[in-house]
Tab-separated table of C-alpha atoms in Angstrom:
chain	number	residue	atom	x	y	z
A	5	UNK	CA	201.041	153.791	120.142
A	6	UNK	CA	197.360	154.054	119.264
A	7	UNK	CA	196.146	157.220	117.520
A	8	UNK	CA	193.593	159.512	119.124
A	9	UNK	CA	190.027	158.656	117.956
A	10	UNK	CA	189.443	162.061	116.353
A	11	UNK	CA	192.729	161.878	114.452
A	12	UNK	CA	191.962	158.293	113.517
A	13	UNK	CA	188.653	159.402	112.065
A	14	UNK	CA	190.457	161.825	109.779
A	15	UNK	CA	192.942	159.128	108.774
A	16	UNK	CA	190.287	156.572	107.933
A	17	UNK	CA	188.216	159.078	106.002
A	18	UNK	CA	191.256	160.246	104.088
A	19	UNK	CA	192.241	156.684	103.262
A	20	UNK	CA	188.758	155.867	102.065
A	21	UNK	CA	188.987	158.924	99.782
A	22	UNK	CA	192.333	157.680	98.488
A	23	UNK	CA	191.178	154.162	97.713
A	24	UNK	CA	187.518	154.452	96.850
A	25	UNK	CA	186.057	156.454	94.010
A	26	UNK	CA	183.253	157.002	96.555
A	27	UNK	CA	184.535	156.822	100.152
A	28	UNK	CA	182.148	155.198	102.555
A	29	UNK	CA	182.444	156.764	105.982
A	30	UNK	CA	182.235	160.092	107.799
A	31	UNK	CA	184.307	161.228	110.810
A	32	UNK	CA	181.343	161.400	113.194
A	33	UNK	CA	180.429	157.776	112.514
A	34	UNK	CA	184.030	156.693	112.922
A	35	UNK	CA	184.496	158.520	116.208
A	36	UNK	CA	181.239	157.381	117.770
A	37	UNK	CA	180.954	153.788	116.533
A	38	UNK	CA	183.738	152.226	114.516
A	39	UNK	CA	186.880	153.633	116.137
A	40	UNK	CA	186.519	151.707	119.427
A	41	UNK	CA	186.051	148.494	117.449
A	42	UNK	CA	188.698	149.047	114.795
A	43	UNK	CA	191.375	150.930	116.698
A	44	UNK	CA	193.169	147.845	117.907
A	45	UNK	CA	193.145	146.007	114.578
A	46	UNK	CA	192.959	148.225	111.522
A	47	UNK	CA	194.223	151.639	112.558
A	48	UNK	CA	197.915	150.772	113.032
A	49	UNK	CA	198.194	149.564	109.443
A	50	UNK	CA	196.043	152.414	108.141
A	51	UNK	CA	198.302	154.999	109.722
A	52	UNK	CA	201.269	153.665	107.785
A	53	UNK	CA	199.313	153.562	104.495
A	54	UNK	CA	198.144	157.170	104.496
A	55	UNK	CA	199.709	159.223	101.703
A	56	UNK	CA	199.454	162.696	100.223
A	57	UNK	CA	196.187	164.220	99.022
A	58	UNK	CA	194.107	161.792	96.983
A	59	UNK	CA	193.208	162.267	93.368
A	60	UNK	CA	190.045	160.999	91.767
A	61	UNK	CA	191.474	159.625	88.515
A	62	UNK	CA	188.139	158.742	86.944
A	63	UNK	CA	186.707	162.238	86.790
A	64	UNK	CA	189.922	164.215	87.068
A	65	UNK	CA	189.247	166.299	90.171
A	66	UNK	CA	190.796	166.416	93.586
A	67	UNK	CA	188.991	164.473	96.293
A	68	UNK	CA	190.141	166.336	99.376
A	69	UNK	CA	188.511	164.322	102.147
A	70	UNK	CA	187.886	166.498	105.215
A	71	UNK	CA	190.897	168.771	105.000
A	72	UNK	CA	190.415	172.503	104.658
A	73	UNK	CA	186.973	172.827	106.228
A	74	UNK	CA	185.820	175.991	107.947
A	75	UNK	CA	186.930	176.492	111.520
A	76	UNK	CA	184.703	177.932	114.218
A	77	UNK	CA	186.177	181.338	113.413
A	78	UNK	CA	184.666	181.193	109.915
A	79	UNK	CA	187.790	180.650	107.813
A	80	UNK	CA	189.300	177.613	106.198
A	81	UNK	CA	192.278	176.004	107.851
A	82	UNK	CA	194.139	176.131	104.530
A	83	UNK	CA	193.682	179.890	104.227
A	84	UNK	CA	190.852	179.913	101.652
A	85	UNK	CA	188.065	182.426	102.240
A	86	UNK	CA	185.049	181.325	104.231
A	87	UNK	CA	181.928	180.032	102.521
A	88	UNK	CA	179.046	182.465	101.979
A	89	UNK	CA	176.928	181.930	98.832
A	90	UNK	CA	177.586	180.625	95.324
A	91	UNK	CA	176.025	183.753	93.846
A	92	UNK	CA	177.059	186.261	92.763
A	93	UNK	CA	179.684	184.357	90.800
A	94	UNK	CA	183.122	184.960	92.333
A	95	UNK	CA	186.050	186.067	90.215
A	96	UNK	CA	188.046	183.167	91.674
A	97	UNK	CA	186.983	179.926	93.277
A	98	UNK	CA	188.586	177.034	95.084
A	99	UNK	CA	190.060	173.933	93.530
A	100	UNK	CA	187.598	171.106	92.835
A	101	UNK	CA	186.612	169.340	96.043
A	102	UNK	CA	184.282	166.385	96.496
A	103	UNK	CA	183.072	164.999	99.813
A	104	UNK	CA	181.597	161.508	100.250
A	105	UNK	CA	179.353	160.822	103.240
A	106	UNK	CA	177.216	158.111	104.758
A	107	UNK	CA	174.241	159.532	106.622
A	108	UNK	CA	174.149	158.516	110.281
A	109	UNK	CA	171.214	160.606	111.477
A	110	UNK	CA	167.994	160.774	109.476
A	111	UNK	CA	166.426	164.116	108.625
A	112	UNK	CA	166.876	167.042	106.258
A	113	UNK	CA	169.638	166.453	103.703
A	114	UNK	CA	170.687	170.115	103.715
A	115	UNK	CA	170.943	170.238	107.496
A	116	UNK	CA	172.961	167.015	107.591
A	117	UNK	CA	175.444	168.279	105.002
A	118	UNK	CA	175.684	171.651	106.738
A	119	UNK	CA	176.416	170.027	110.091
A	120	UNK	CA	178.790	167.332	108.838
A	121	UNK	CA	180.857	169.519	106.504
A	122	UNK	CA	180.541	172.693	108.577
A	123	UNK	CA	179.016	174.643	105.697
A	124	UNK	CA	176.395	177.414	105.988
A	125	UNK	CA	172.848	176.247	105.270
A	126	UNK	CA	172.445	178.855	102.524
A	127	UNK	CA	175.637	177.616	100.843
A	128	UNK	CA	174.322	174.042	100.939
A	129	UNK	CA	171.022	175.269	99.493
A	130	UNK	CA	172.978	176.876	96.639
A	131	UNK	CA	174.853	173.617	96.020
A	132	UNK	CA	171.553	171.764	95.724
A	133	UNK	CA	170.199	174.444	93.382
A	134	UNK	CA	173.330	174.045	91.235
A	135	UNK	CA	172.816	170.274	91.086
A	136	UNK	CA	176.037	169.638	93.000
A	137	UNK	CA	174.651	167.123	95.528
A	138	UNK	CA	174.025	163.466	94.696
A	139	UNK	CA	172.473	160.643	96.650
A	140	UNK	CA	172.271	156.846	96.620
A	141	UNK	CA	170.087	154.879	99.001
A	142	UNK	CA	172.973	152.457	99.601
A	143	UNK	CA	176.747	152.903	99.244
A	144	UNK	CA	177.875	152.062	95.683
A	145	UNK	CA	180.033	149.005	95.150
A	146	UNK	CA	183.745	149.696	95.777
A	147	UNK	CA	186.278	149.381	92.936
A	148	UNK	CA	188.644	146.401	92.501
A	149	UNK	CA	191.460	148.416	94.109
A	150	UNK	CA	189.697	148.447	97.486
A	151	UNK	CA	191.593	146.908	100.400
A	152	UNK	CA	190.200	144.074	102.549
A	153	UNK	CA	189.548	146.584	105.325
A	154	UNK	CA	187.529	148.777	102.982
A	155	UNK	CA	185.593	145.802	101.681
A	156	UNK	CA	184.779	144.914	105.277
A	157	UNK	CA	183.380	148.368	105.912
A	158	UNK	CA	181.346	148.264	102.702
A	159	UNK	CA	179.862	144.902	103.660
A	160	UNK	CA	178.862	146.337	107.011
A	161	UNK	CA	176.619	148.896	105.315
A	162	UNK	CA	174.983	146.351	102.982
A	163	UNK	CA	174.524	143.579	105.543
A	164	UNK	CA	171.001	142.065	105.223
A	165	UNK	CA	170.106	142.815	108.832
A	166	UNK	CA	170.987	146.481	108.231
A	167	UNK	CA	169.187	146.725	104.895
A	168	UNK	CA	166.025	145.115	106.278
A	169	UNK	CA	165.633	148.134	108.566
A	170	UNK	CA	165.888	150.620	105.680
A	171	UNK	CA	162.407	151.916	104.925
A	172	UNK	CA	163.354	153.790	101.733
A	173	UNK	CA	164.819	150.759	99.938
A	174	UNK	CA	161.958	148.321	100.388
A	175	UNK	CA	161.010	146.770	97.061
A	176	UNK	CA	164.348	147.642	95.452
A	177	UNK	CA	167.244	145.395	94.566
A	178	UNK	CA	170.660	146.276	95.968
A	179	UNK	CA	171.839	147.386	92.514
A	180	UNK	CA	168.841	149.683	92.154
A	181	UNK	CA	169.433	151.158	95.607
A	182	UNK	CA	173.084	151.897	94.714
A	183	UNK	CA	172.214	154.093	91.727
A	184	UNK	CA	173.077	157.752	92.313
A	185	UNK	CA	170.654	160.556	91.555
A	186	UNK	CA	170.700	164.312	91.965
A	187	UNK	CA	169.182	165.925	95.057
A	188	UNK	CA	166.792	168.647	93.814
A	189	UNK	CA	165.129	170.023	96.957
A	190	UNK	CA	166.700	171.395	100.108
A	191	UNK	CA	163.999	169.812	102.258
A	192	UNK	CA	164.486	166.253	100.968
A	193	UNK	CA	164.700	163.708	103.761
A	194	UNK	CA	167.398	161.057	104.056
A	195	UNK	CA	167.629	158.065	106.356
A	196	UNK	CA	170.679	156.522	108.060
A	197	UNK	CA	172.821	154.530	105.618
A	198	UNK	CA	172.173	156.860	102.670
A	199	UNK	CA	175.229	157.760	100.596
A	200	UNK	CA	175.844	161.429	99.664
A	201	UNK	CA	178.331	162.952	97.226
A	202	UNK	CA	178.800	166.704	97.616
A	203	UNK	CA	180.684	168.798	95.041
A	204	UNK	CA	181.659	171.596	97.408
A	205	UNK	CA	183.396	173.702	94.737
A	206	UNK	CA	181.362	173.396	91.522
A	207	UNK	CA	182.916	174.321	88.187
A	208	UNK	CA	181.899	177.931	87.483
A	209	UNK	CA	181.032	179.753	84.248
A	210	UNK	CA	181.392	183.520	84.844
A	211	UNK	CA	180.875	184.185	81.117
A	212	UNK	CA	177.164	183.448	81.605
A	213	UNK	CA	176.777	186.773	83.397
A	214	UNK	CA	178.505	188.771	80.653
A	215	UNK	CA	176.240	187.712	77.770
A	216	UNK	CA	173.178	189.451	76.323
A	217	UNK	CA	171.328	186.159	75.990
A	218	UNK	CA	168.321	187.544	74.164
A	219	UNK	CA	170.601	188.690	71.349
A	220	UNK	CA	171.993	185.141	71.013
A	221	UNK	CA	168.600	183.606	70.168
A	222	UNK	CA	168.500	182.614	66.488
A	223	UNK	CA	164.990	181.133	66.310
A	224	UNK	CA	162.051	180.268	68.541
A	225	UNK	CA	159.369	177.737	67.560
A	226	UNK	CA	156.707	175.818	69.461
A	227	UNK	CA	159.026	172.780	69.629
A	228	UNK	CA	162.556	174.136	69.899
A	229	UNK	CA	164.851	177.118	70.284
A	230	UNK	CA	168.063	177.622	68.283
A	231	UNK	CA	170.790	179.411	70.220
A	232	UNK	CA	174.065	180.960	69.064
A	233	UNK	CA	176.041	179.584	72.009
A	234	UNK	CA	178.821	181.863	73.308
A	235	UNK	CA	182.304	180.421	73.880
A	236	UNK	CA	183.202	179.803	77.502
A	237	UNK	CA	179.774	178.432	78.426
A	238	UNK	CA	178.253	174.976	78.840
A	239	UNK	CA	175.237	173.934	76.758
A	240	UNK	CA	173.441	171.942	79.433
A	241	UNK	CA	175.709	172.280	82.447
A	242	UNK	CA	178.183	169.985	84.136
A	243	UNK	CA	177.863	167.212	86.694
A	244	UNK	CA	178.143	169.812	89.469
A	245	UNK	CA	176.608	172.919	87.857
A	246	UNK	CA	173.348	172.925	85.912
A	247	UNK	CA	172.562	176.501	86.982
A	248	UNK	CA	175.197	178.305	84.885
A	249	UNK	CA	174.277	176.791	81.524
A	250	UNK	CA	173.027	177.962	78.141
A	251	UNK	CA	169.761	176.075	78.640
A	252	UNK	CA	169.073	177.856	81.935
A	253	UNK	CA	170.001	181.366	80.786
A	254	UNK	CA	168.187	181.041	77.443
A	255	UNK	CA	165.066	179.876	79.291
A	256	UNK	CA	165.170	183.001	81.466
A	257	UNK	CA	165.947	185.319	78.559
A	258	UNK	CA	162.817	184.112	76.767
A	259	UNK	CA	160.677	184.197	79.903
A	260	UNK	CA	159.681	180.551	79.508
A	261	UNK	CA	157.919	178.737	82.333
A	262	UNK	CA	159.353	175.327	81.415
A	263	UNK	CA	163.125	174.797	81.154
A	264	UNK	CA	164.708	174.231	77.760
A	265	UNK	CA	166.232	170.786	77.243
A	266	UNK	CA	169.587	169.873	75.747
A	267	UNK	CA	169.444	167.861	72.510
A	268	UNK	CA	173.146	167.832	71.603
A	269	UNK	CA	176.461	169.284	72.776
A	270	UNK	CA	179.346	171.354	71.538
A	271	UNK	CA	182.475	171.974	73.592
A	272	UNK	CA	182.444	174.676	76.263
A	273	UNK	CA	185.229	176.519	74.430
A	274	UNK	CA	183.352	176.400	71.101
A	275	UNK	CA	180.569	178.710	69.959
A	276	UNK	CA	177.701	178.498	67.500
A	277	UNK	CA	174.382	176.809	66.759
A	278	UNK	CA	172.770	174.507	69.294
A	279	UNK	CA	169.178	173.267	69.377
A	280	UNK	CA	167.312	173.291	72.691
A	281	UNK	CA	164.013	171.411	72.912
A	282	UNK	CA	160.935	172.945	74.527
A	283	UNK	CA	159.364	169.568	75.284
A	284	UNK	CA	160.582	166.085	76.169
A	285	UNK	CA	158.762	164.800	73.112
A	286	UNK	CA	160.726	167.001	70.701
A	287	UNK	CA	163.926	166.185	72.565
A	288	UNK	CA	163.337	162.531	71.635
A	289	UNK	CA	162.427	163.503	68.063
A	290	UNK	CA	165.666	165.441	67.577
A	291	UNK	CA	167.741	162.673	69.148
A	292	UNK	CA	166.302	160.289	66.556
A	293	UNK	CA	167.182	162.705	63.743
A	294	UNK	CA	170.761	162.742	65.031
A	295	UNK	CA	170.898	158.934	65.192
A	296	UNK	CA	169.448	158.636	61.685
A	297	UNK	CA	171.993	161.077	60.256
A	298	UNK	CA	169.358	163.653	59.258
A	299	UNK	CA	171.147	166.533	61.011
A	300	UNK	CA	173.947	168.295	59.138
A	301	UNK	CA	176.490	170.499	60.927
A	302	UNK	CA	178.922	172.924	59.338
A	303	UNK	CA	181.819	174.424	61.283
A	304	UNK	CA	184.284	177.241	60.872
A	305	UNK	CA	187.689	176.314	62.292
A	306	UNK	CA	190.597	178.705	62.658
A	307	UNK	CA	193.551	176.415	61.964
A	308	UNK	CA	197.122	177.453	62.700
A	309	UNK	CA	198.358	175.894	59.423
A	310	UNK	CA	196.811	175.298	55.983
A	311	UNK	CA	194.658	172.201	55.443
A	312	UNK	CA	193.890	170.656	52.029
A	313	UNK	CA	190.319	170.495	50.726
A	314	UNK	CA	188.805	167.011	50.886
A	315	UNK	CA	187.848	164.273	53.315
A	316	UNK	CA	190.088	163.761	56.354
A	317	UNK	CA	189.971	160.347	58.018
A	318	UNK	CA	191.333	159.256	61.380
A	319	UNK	CA	190.573	156.647	64.013
A	320	UNK	CA	189.987	157.690	67.614
A	321	UNK	CA	191.070	155.698	70.634
A	322	UNK	CA	187.886	154.702	72.527
A	323	UNK	CA	188.762	156.368	75.825
A	324	UNK	CA	186.286	158.535	77.744
A	325	UNK	CA	188.653	161.225	78.967
A	326	UNK	CA	190.317	163.969	76.917
A	327	UNK	CA	192.609	164.589	75.151
A	328	UNK	CA	191.566	162.236	72.385
A	329	UNK	CA	194.214	160.208	70.560
A	330	UNK	CA	194.043	159.893	66.775
A	331	UNK	CA	195.652	157.484	64.322
A	332	UNK	CA	195.604	157.549	60.525
A	333	UNK	CA	195.648	153.737	60.487
A	334	UNK	CA	192.561	151.648	60.992
A	335	UNK	CA	192.871	150.116	64.449
A	336	UNK	CA	190.609	147.417	65.824
A	337	UNK	CA	188.129	148.877	68.283
A	338	UNK	CA	189.028	152.495	67.492
A	339	UNK	CA	186.274	154.836	66.266
A	340	UNK	CA	186.057	156.095	62.689
A	341	UNK	CA	186.306	159.904	62.471
A	342	UNK	CA	185.652	161.714	59.206
A	343	UNK	CA	185.243	165.351	58.275
A	344	UNK	CA	185.235	167.148	54.953
A	345	UNK	CA	187.228	170.337	54.401
A	346	UNK	CA	185.018	172.370	52.048
A	347	UNK	CA	187.318	175.386	51.897
A	348	UNK	CA	190.400	176.910	53.497
A	349	UNK	CA	191.338	180.585	53.238
A	350	UNK	CA	194.198	182.556	54.744
A	351	UNK	CA	193.201	185.277	57.226
A	352	UNK	CA	195.133	187.425	59.730
A	353	UNK	CA	195.987	186.010	63.137
A	354	UNK	CA	193.607	187.558	65.745
A	355	UNK	CA	194.851	190.815	67.258
A	356	UNK	CA	196.289	190.937	70.761
A	357	UNK	CA	193.158	192.757	71.939
A	358	UNK	CA	190.919	189.947	70.672
A	359	UNK	CA	193.290	187.341	72.097
A	360	UNK	CA	193.095	188.925	75.532
A	361	UNK	CA	189.307	189.334	75.418
A	362	UNK	CA	188.735	185.651	74.664
A	363	UNK	CA	191.605	184.199	76.666
A	364	UNK	CA	193.445	182.905	73.595
A	365	UNK	CA	196.776	181.162	74.296
A	366	UNK	CA	199.202	180.722	71.404
A	367	UNK	CA	201.094	177.978	73.310
A	368	UNK	CA	204.347	179.166	71.704
A	369	UNK	CA	203.163	178.599	68.127
A	370	UNK	CA	205.970	180.192	66.078
A	371	UNK	CA	204.076	181.147	62.887
A	372	UNK	CA	201.606	183.872	63.813
A	373	UNK	CA	201.494	186.028	60.689
A	374	UNK	CA	198.478	184.178	59.284
A	375	UNK	CA	195.865	181.573	60.167
A	376	UNK	CA	193.514	179.557	58.002
A	377	UNK	CA	189.743	179.666	58.257
A	378	UNK	CA	188.407	176.267	57.256
A	379	UNK	CA	184.787	175.419	56.449
A	380	UNK	CA	184.146	171.876	57.668
A	381	UNK	CA	181.319	169.439	57.071
A	382	UNK	CA	181.313	167.115	60.086
A	383	UNK	CA	180.608	163.608	58.782
A	384	UNK	CA	180.919	161.766	62.099
A	385	UNK	CA	180.241	163.422	65.427
A	386	UNK	CA	182.806	162.397	68.048
A	387	UNK	CA	183.818	164.317	71.147
A	388	UNK	CA	186.664	166.741	70.302
A	389	UNK	CA	186.746	165.284	66.789
A	390	UNK	CA	187.579	168.434	64.804
A	391	UNK	CA	190.072	169.610	67.413
A	392	UNK	CA	191.867	166.266	67.603
A	393	UNK	CA	191.869	165.613	63.839
A	394	UNK	CA	193.280	169.001	62.890
A	395	UNK	CA	195.929	168.729	65.601
A	396	UNK	CA	196.873	165.244	64.374
A	397	UNK	CA	197.298	166.700	60.878
A	398	UNK	CA	199.617	169.394	62.251
A	399	UNK	CA	197.129	172.275	61.995
A	400	UNK	CA	195.748	172.717	65.523
A	401	UNK	CA	192.926	175.161	66.189
A	402	UNK	CA	194.016	178.608	67.384
A	403	UNK	CA	193.690	178.906	71.139
A	404	UNK	CA	193.372	175.173	71.719
A	405	UNK	CA	195.675	174.885	74.713
A	406	UNK	CA	194.843	171.194	75.065
A	407	UNK	CA	195.875	169.962	71.599
A	408	UNK	CA	198.327	172.590	70.326
A	409	UNK	CA	201.211	171.517	72.640
A	410	UNK	CA	201.034	167.986	71.229
A	411	UNK	CA	201.017	169.250	67.652
A	412	UNK	CA	204.005	171.480	68.377
A	413	UNK	CA	205.884	168.591	69.992
A	414	UNK	CA	205.357	166.383	66.947
A	415	UNK	CA	206.453	169.145	64.560
A	416	UNK	CA	209.657	169.861	66.502
A	417	UNK	CA	210.394	166.212	67.276
A	418	UNK	CA	208.838	163.907	64.628
A	419	UNK	CA	207.974	160.543	66.114
A	420	UNK	CA	207.144	161.763	69.608
A	421	UNK	CA	203.519	160.956	68.734
A	422	UNK	CA	203.501	157.135	68.776
A	423	UNK	CA	200.316	157.108	66.664
A	424	UNK	CA	201.352	159.789	64.144
A	425	UNK	CA	202.979	159.648	60.728
A	426	UNK	CA	206.165	158.208	62.276
A	427	UNK	CA	204.159	155.671	64.221
A	428	UNK	CA	205.663	152.975	66.381
A	429	UNK	CA	205.043	149.251	66.350
A	430	UNK	CA	203.859	147.814	69.645
A	431	UNK	CA	204.649	144.330	70.896
A	432	UNK	CA	201.532	144.099	73.070
A	433	UNK	CA	198.594	146.100	74.447
A	434	UNK	CA	200.462	147.079	77.603
A	435	UNK	CA	203.197	148.765	75.569
A	436	UNK	CA	200.534	150.497	73.481
A	437	UNK	CA	198.732	151.723	76.604
A	438	UNK	CA	201.973	153.057	78.082
A	439	UNK	CA	202.739	154.927	74.851
A	440	UNK	CA	199.256	156.458	74.873
A	441	UNK	CA	199.677	157.653	78.453
A	442	UNK	CA	203.036	159.230	77.650
A	443	UNK	CA	201.606	161.009	74.609
A	444	UNK	CA	198.651	162.339	76.652
A	445	UNK	CA	201.034	163.937	79.165
A	446	UNK	CA	202.467	166.146	76.426
A	447	UNK	CA	199.071	167.780	75.905
A	448	UNK	CA	197.835	170.829	77.817
A	449	UNK	CA	194.730	171.835	79.738
A	450	UNK	CA	191.274	172.677	78.421
A	451	UNK	CA	191.029	176.331	77.240
A	452	UNK	CA	189.586	178.810	79.731
A	453	UNK	CA	187.229	180.613	77.343
A	454	UNK	CA	187.426	180.242	73.565
A	455	UNK	CA	189.113	178.463	70.688
A	456	UNK	CA	188.791	179.172	66.966
A	457	UNK	CA	185.843	176.855	66.396
A	458	UNK	CA	182.270	177.820	65.562
A	459	UNK	CA	179.269	175.621	64.727
A	460	UNK	CA	178.305	178.045	61.971
A	461	UNK	CA	175.290	176.206	60.553
A	462	UNK	CA	172.884	173.448	61.547
A	463	UNK	CA	170.203	171.957	59.311
A	464	UNK	CA	167.967	168.904	59.222
A	465	UNK	CA	165.312	167.157	57.166
A	466	UNK	CA	167.214	167.675	53.891
A	467	UNK	CA	167.524	171.425	54.362
A	468	UNK	CA	163.921	172.055	55.392
A	469	UNK	CA	165.257	173.695	58.556
A	470	UNK	CA	168.485	175.734	58.225
A	471	UNK	CA	169.975	178.063	60.874
A	472	UNK	CA	173.179	180.085	60.845
A	473	UNK	CA	175.292	181.501	63.653
A	474	UNK	CA	176.468	185.096	63.786
A	475	UNK	CA	179.940	186.488	63.152
A	476	UNK	CA	182.634	184.350	64.840
A	477	UNK	CA	184.561	185.914	67.695
A	478	UNK	CA	187.798	186.235	65.690
A	479	UNK	CA	185.998	188.489	63.170
A	480	UNK	CA	184.272	190.668	65.764
C-alpha cells in the first residue's frame, strides 16, 4: 500500500531530519515534485525506517522536523501556545526546535519562512533580528551516515545543470556556496535551491531584562568597555540569539551608536569582568594580547570542599561538547590545564534566600555547613577549565549542576570516574571512548542562572590596565 503524498512528504522530511545534520527537503517540494517520482521506489522502505523524534547530536538540541506547527486555528497541534512575538521575553518557552528548508520559490526570505513553516511574519522578523536564521546558497554536504537515498537527493540539488541556472552562486566554488551565514535583514531575497536553517525556539536569557546594566559598567574608554557581567547572561550571544546578550544590552545602556564587540568569553553561569571592544581594530589588538599571554585573569571560586594552595594540573580531553573530562595523567592529544590556587578561606554556605534568588542547586551535596572561597590565577584558558578541574579534585563549585553530580558519584563510589585517581587501563581507543561516554552520562545539566564563580579581576600589559569586579553574588 502506497502512502498518501502529503503523509509521505512528512515522512521524508522527518527522515531527512533524522539522518542529516541539515535535512535537505521541504514538504511542499516533496508533494509537488519528488513524491510522484519517488513514491514507487523509495517511500516503501522509508516508511519502515521512520523512528521516534530525531535528535541533533552535534549541537545537542531537538530537530523536530515539521511536527507541532500551528494549525489554521492558531494553536500548535502538540498543545503549545501559538506564536506571537519573541518580545517581551516569555516566562517559559518551547523546547529547542530547528527547521531545515530548501527554497523552492524565489523571493523574500521572511515571507518564504512564514509561508512554509506557518509562522507569523512578525515572529519571523523577530527570529531574524535575534540572529536565529541561517542561509547557504547550496545545501551543505551530508554526513557519512547519510543513506543512498539521501545522497541521491543531495546530488539532485548540486547537479551541474541545476547549479548553472543559479544566479547567486556564479563565480563561487561549490564549497564556498555551501558555507552558512546569518540572515540579517527581513527583506533579503533568496532564490530556488537556497538552504535555510531556522531556529524556531531560540535559547532565551530573561535575566537580561532584570539587570541595571549601567551599574554593571566598570570602565569606558575610546577603545573598549569593561563590564561586570551578571550570571545567567551570555557575553556575545548564542548561535540562535545575539539580541539577549551582554554586548547588546551594554551598548544600549551606554547609548552607543556602534555595537560593542566580544573579545573573550566566560560561561553564561559565571559573572565578572569581560572586555568589550568598541572597534574591530581593538578587538584584533586584544585577541593578540590574549594569544601572547599578556592578559591575566583572577577568579573567585566557591568550592564545596577545601583546596590546597599551589598549582593544580590536569589534562582535558579534546572534545568540543561539555562536560569536559579531566585526567591527572599526561595523555597524548589531551590539553594541558593549569591554574594556581592563591588562597582558600572557609565561608558560610549561601543562605536559602540567596540560593533561591540565583537558582542554586546543591545536587544533594551532604556537607553544607561551610564552603571555601578560592582565589585562582588562571594559567591556561580552556572552556570550563576551573569548573572541571575543581570537580576532578573533589571540590566542585557550588551550584554547578553539571559537574557536581560527577564529583559526588566519585566520592561515594571511588573508581566510577575512569580517568580519576582510581583510573582504569584501557586496551584500545574504543574502550576508552566508551568509558568516557559512560562517565559523561553521570554528569548533570548546565546551571539555569549562577554558579559560585566570578572573574574578579582582569589586567593586561604587565598591570598597566587593571579592573576589578564588584561583590560576588554569594556575598550580596
